[in-house]
PDB file of C-alpha atoms in Angstrom:
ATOM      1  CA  UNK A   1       0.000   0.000   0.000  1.00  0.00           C
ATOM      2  CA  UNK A   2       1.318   3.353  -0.826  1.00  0.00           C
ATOM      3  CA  UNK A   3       0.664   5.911   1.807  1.00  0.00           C
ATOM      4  CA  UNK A   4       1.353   8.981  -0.729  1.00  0.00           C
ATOM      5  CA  UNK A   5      -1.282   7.455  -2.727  1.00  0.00           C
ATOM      6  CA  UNK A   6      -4.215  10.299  -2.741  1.00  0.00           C
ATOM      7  CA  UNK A   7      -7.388   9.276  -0.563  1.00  0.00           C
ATOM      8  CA  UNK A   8     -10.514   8.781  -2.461  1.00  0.00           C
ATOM      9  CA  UNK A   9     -13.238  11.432  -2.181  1.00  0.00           C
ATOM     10  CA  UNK A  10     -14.765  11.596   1.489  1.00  0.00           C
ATOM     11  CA  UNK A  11     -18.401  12.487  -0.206  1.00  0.00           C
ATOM     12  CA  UNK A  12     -19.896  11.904  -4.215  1.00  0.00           C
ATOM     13  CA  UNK A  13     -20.799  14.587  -5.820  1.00  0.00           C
ATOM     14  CA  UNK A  14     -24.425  13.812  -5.286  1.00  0.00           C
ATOM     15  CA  UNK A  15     -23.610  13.814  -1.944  1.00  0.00           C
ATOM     16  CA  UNK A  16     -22.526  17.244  -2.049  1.00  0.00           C
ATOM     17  CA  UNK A  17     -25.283  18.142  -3.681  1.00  0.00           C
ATOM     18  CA  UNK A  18     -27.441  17.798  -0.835  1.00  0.00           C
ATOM     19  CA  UNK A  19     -25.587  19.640   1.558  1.00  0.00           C
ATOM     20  CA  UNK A  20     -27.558  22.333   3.305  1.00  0.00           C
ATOM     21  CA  UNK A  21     -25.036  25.236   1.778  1.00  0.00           C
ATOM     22  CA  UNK A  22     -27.499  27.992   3.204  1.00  0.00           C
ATOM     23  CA  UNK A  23     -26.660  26.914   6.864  1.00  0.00           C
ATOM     24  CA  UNK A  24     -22.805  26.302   6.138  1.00  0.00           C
ATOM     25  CA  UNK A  25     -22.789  30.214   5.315  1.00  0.00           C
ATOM     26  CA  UNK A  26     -24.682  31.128   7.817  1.00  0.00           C
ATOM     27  CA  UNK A  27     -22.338  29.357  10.652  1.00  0.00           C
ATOM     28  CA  UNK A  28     -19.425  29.657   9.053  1.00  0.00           C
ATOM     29  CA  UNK A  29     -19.366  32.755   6.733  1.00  0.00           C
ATOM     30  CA  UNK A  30     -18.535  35.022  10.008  1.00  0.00           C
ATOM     31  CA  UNK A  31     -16.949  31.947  12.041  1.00  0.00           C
ATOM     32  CA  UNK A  32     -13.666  32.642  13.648  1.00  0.00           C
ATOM     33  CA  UNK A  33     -11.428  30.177  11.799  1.00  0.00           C
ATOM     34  CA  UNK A  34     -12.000  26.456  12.704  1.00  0.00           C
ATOM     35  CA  UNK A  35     -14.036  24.003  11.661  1.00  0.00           C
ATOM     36  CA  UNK A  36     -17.517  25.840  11.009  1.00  0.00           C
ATOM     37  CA  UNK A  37     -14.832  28.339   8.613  1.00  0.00           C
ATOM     38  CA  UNK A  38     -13.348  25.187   7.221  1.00  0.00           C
ATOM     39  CA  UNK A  39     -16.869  23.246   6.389  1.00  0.00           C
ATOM     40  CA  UNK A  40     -18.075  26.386   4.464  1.00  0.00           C
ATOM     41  CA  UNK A  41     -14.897  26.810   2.302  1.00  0.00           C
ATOM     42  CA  UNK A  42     -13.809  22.760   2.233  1.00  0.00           C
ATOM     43  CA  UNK A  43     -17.546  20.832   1.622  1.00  0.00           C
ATOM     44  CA  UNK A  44     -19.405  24.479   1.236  1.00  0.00           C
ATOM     45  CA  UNK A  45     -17.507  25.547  -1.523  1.00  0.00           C
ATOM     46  CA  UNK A  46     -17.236  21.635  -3.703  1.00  0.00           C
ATOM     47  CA  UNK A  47     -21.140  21.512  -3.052  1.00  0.00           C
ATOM     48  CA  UNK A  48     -21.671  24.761  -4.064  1.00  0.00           C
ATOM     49  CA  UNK A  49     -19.511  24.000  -7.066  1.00  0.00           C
ATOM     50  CA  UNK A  50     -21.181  20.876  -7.748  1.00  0.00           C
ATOM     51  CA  UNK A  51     -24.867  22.416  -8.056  1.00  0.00           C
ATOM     52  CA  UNK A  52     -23.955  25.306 -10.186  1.00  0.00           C
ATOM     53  CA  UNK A  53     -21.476  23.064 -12.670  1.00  0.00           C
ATOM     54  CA  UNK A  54     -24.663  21.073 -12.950  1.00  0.00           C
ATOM     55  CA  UNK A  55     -26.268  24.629 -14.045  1.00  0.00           C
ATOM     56  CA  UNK A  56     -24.299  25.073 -16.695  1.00  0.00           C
ATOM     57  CA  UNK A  57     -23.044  28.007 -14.863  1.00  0.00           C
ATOM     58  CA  UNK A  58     -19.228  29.341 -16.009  1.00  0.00           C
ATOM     59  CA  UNK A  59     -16.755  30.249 -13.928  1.00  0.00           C
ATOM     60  CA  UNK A  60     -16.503  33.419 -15.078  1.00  0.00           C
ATOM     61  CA  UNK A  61     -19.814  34.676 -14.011  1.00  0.00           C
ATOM     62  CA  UNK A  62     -18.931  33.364 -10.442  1.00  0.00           C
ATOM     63  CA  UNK A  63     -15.835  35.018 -10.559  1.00  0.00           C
ATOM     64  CA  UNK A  64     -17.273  38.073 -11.148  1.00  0.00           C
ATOM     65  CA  UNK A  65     -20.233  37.790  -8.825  1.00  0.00           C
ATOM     66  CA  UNK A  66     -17.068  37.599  -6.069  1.00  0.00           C
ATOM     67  CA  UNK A  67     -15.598  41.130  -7.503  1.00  0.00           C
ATOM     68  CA  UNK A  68     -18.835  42.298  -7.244  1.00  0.00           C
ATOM     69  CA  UNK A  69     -19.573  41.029  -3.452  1.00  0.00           C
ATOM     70  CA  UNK A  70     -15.722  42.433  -3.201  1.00  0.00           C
ATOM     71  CA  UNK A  71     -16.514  45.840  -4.007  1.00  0.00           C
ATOM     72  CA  UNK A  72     -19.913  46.339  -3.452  1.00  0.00           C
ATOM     73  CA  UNK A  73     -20.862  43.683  -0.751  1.00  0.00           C
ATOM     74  CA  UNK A  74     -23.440  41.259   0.054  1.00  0.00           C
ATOM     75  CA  UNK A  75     -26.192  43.195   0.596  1.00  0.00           C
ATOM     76  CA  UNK A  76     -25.940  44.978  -2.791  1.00  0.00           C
ATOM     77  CA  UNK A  77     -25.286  41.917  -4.895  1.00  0.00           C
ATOM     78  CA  UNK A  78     -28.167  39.815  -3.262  1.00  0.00           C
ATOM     79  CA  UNK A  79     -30.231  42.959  -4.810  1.00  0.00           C
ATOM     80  CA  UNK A  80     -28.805  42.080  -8.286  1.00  0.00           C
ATOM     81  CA  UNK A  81     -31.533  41.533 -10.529  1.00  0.00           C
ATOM     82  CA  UNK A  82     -29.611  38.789 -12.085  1.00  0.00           C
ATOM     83  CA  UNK A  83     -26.243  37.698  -9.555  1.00  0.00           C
ATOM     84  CA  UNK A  84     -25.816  34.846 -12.311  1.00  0.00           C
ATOM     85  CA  UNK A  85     -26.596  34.593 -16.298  1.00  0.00           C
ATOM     86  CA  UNK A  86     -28.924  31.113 -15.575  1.00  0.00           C
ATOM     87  CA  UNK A  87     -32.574  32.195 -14.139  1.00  0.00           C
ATOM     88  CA  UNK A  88     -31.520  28.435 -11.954  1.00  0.00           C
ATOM     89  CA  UNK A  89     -28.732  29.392 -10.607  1.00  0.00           C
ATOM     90  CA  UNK A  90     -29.611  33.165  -9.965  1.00  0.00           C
ATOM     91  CA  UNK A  91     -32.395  32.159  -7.981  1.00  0.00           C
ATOM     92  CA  UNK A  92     -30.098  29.959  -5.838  1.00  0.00           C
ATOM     93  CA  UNK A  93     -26.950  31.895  -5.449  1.00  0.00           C
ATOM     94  CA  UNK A  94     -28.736  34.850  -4.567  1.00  0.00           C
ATOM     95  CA  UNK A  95     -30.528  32.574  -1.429  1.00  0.00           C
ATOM     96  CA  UNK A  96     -26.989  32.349  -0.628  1.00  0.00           C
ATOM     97  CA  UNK A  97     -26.336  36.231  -0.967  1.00  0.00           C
ATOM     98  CA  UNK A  98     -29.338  36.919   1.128  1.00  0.00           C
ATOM     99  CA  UNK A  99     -27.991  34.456   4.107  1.00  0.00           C
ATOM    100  CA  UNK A 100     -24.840  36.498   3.726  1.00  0.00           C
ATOM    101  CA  UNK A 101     -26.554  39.816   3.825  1.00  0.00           C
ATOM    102  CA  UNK A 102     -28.458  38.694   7.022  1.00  0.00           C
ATOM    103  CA  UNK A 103     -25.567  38.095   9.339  1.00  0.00           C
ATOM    104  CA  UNK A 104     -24.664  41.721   9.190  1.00  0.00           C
ATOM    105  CA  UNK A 105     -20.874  40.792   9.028  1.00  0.00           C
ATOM    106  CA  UNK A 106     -19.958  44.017   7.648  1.00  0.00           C
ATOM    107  CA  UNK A 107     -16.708  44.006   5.608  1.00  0.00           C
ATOM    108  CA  UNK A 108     -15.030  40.695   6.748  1.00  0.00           C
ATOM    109  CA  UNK A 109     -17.963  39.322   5.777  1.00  0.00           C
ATOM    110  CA  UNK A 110     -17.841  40.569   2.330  1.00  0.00           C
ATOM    111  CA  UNK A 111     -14.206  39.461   2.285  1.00  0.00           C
ATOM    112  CA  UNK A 112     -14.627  35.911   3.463  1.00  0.00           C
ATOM    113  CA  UNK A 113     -17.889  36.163   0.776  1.00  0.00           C
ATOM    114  CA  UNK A 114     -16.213  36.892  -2.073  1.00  0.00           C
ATOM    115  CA  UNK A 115     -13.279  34.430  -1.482  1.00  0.00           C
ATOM    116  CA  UNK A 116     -15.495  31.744  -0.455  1.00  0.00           C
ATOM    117  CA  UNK A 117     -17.393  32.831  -4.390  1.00  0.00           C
ATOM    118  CA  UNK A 118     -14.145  32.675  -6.005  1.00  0.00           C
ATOM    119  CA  UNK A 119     -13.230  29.078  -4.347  1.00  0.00           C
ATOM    120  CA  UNK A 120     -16.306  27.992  -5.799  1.00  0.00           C
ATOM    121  CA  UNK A 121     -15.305  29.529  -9.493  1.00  0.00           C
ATOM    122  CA  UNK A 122     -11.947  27.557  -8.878  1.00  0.00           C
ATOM    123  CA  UNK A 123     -13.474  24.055  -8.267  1.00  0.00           C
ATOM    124  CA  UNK A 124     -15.774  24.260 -11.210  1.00  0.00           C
ATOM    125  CA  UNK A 125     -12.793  25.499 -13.500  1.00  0.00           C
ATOM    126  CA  UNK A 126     -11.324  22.181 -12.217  1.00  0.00           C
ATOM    127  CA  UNK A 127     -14.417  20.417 -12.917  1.00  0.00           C
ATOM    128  CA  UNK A 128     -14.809  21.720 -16.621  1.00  0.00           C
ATOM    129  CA  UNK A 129     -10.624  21.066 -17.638  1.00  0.00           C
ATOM    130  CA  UNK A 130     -11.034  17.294 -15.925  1.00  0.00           C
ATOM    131  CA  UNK A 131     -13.787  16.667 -17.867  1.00  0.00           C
ATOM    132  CA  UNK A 132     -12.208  17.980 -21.442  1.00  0.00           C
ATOM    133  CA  UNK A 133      -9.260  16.282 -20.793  1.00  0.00           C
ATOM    134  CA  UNK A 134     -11.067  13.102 -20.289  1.00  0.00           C
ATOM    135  CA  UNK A 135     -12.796  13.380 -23.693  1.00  0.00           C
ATOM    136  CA  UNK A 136      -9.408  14.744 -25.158  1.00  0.00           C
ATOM    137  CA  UNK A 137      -7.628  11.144 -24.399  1.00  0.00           C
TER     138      UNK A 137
END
């Protein structure tokens, strides 16, 4: 057995899926670091990647919703008419804006937002070159 070997997943994709992403930000968007910061940003952020890869969404857009959260905040970008191009995934991310935009975080919590957005735009970047390399071979 080869310990360096990497570890298989700890949860499917479908499994991530399911996770309850509204309560990971709320607990652990204005956490201290730990474990409630680590959920949101380890399982939080491959869930949330998971559902809106499944949406078709790019990972531009959600790079760009996280300059906008950046500069502007939550509370202005949950009042984006359209926070993503998909009507899907709009309605979705901006539940996630709005449990942001509750906790009254201020600017940390914009901060942790918007990094916490652009984690998510990394892991479905990741998704979308793994899966045109696979048909590539």
């Amino acid at each position: 057995m080869n310990d360096d070997a990497p570890s298989p997943p700890d949860r499917t994709d479908d499994e991530l899926a399911r996770l309850n992403i509204t309560i990971l930000l709320r607990y652990g968007l204005t956490a201290a670091p730990g474990t409630r910061r680590t959920a949101l940003f380890g399982d939080g952020a491959a869930a949330a990647a998971v559902i809106l890869d499944r949406l078709g969404t790019e990972p531009r857009s959600i790079a760009f919703l996280a300059d906008t959260v950046r500069a502007g905040g939550l509370v202005r970008a949950a009042e984006l008419p359209e926070p993503l191009p998909r009507q899907e995934a709009a309605v979705i991310v901006r539940e996630w804006l709005r449990t942001g935009a509750e906790l009254a975080g201020g600017i940390a919590a914009d901060d942790n937002a918007a990094a916490w957005l652009r984690a998510v735009a990394t892991i479905v970047e990741l998704k979308q070159m793994t899966r045109t390399q696979g048909r590539s071979t």
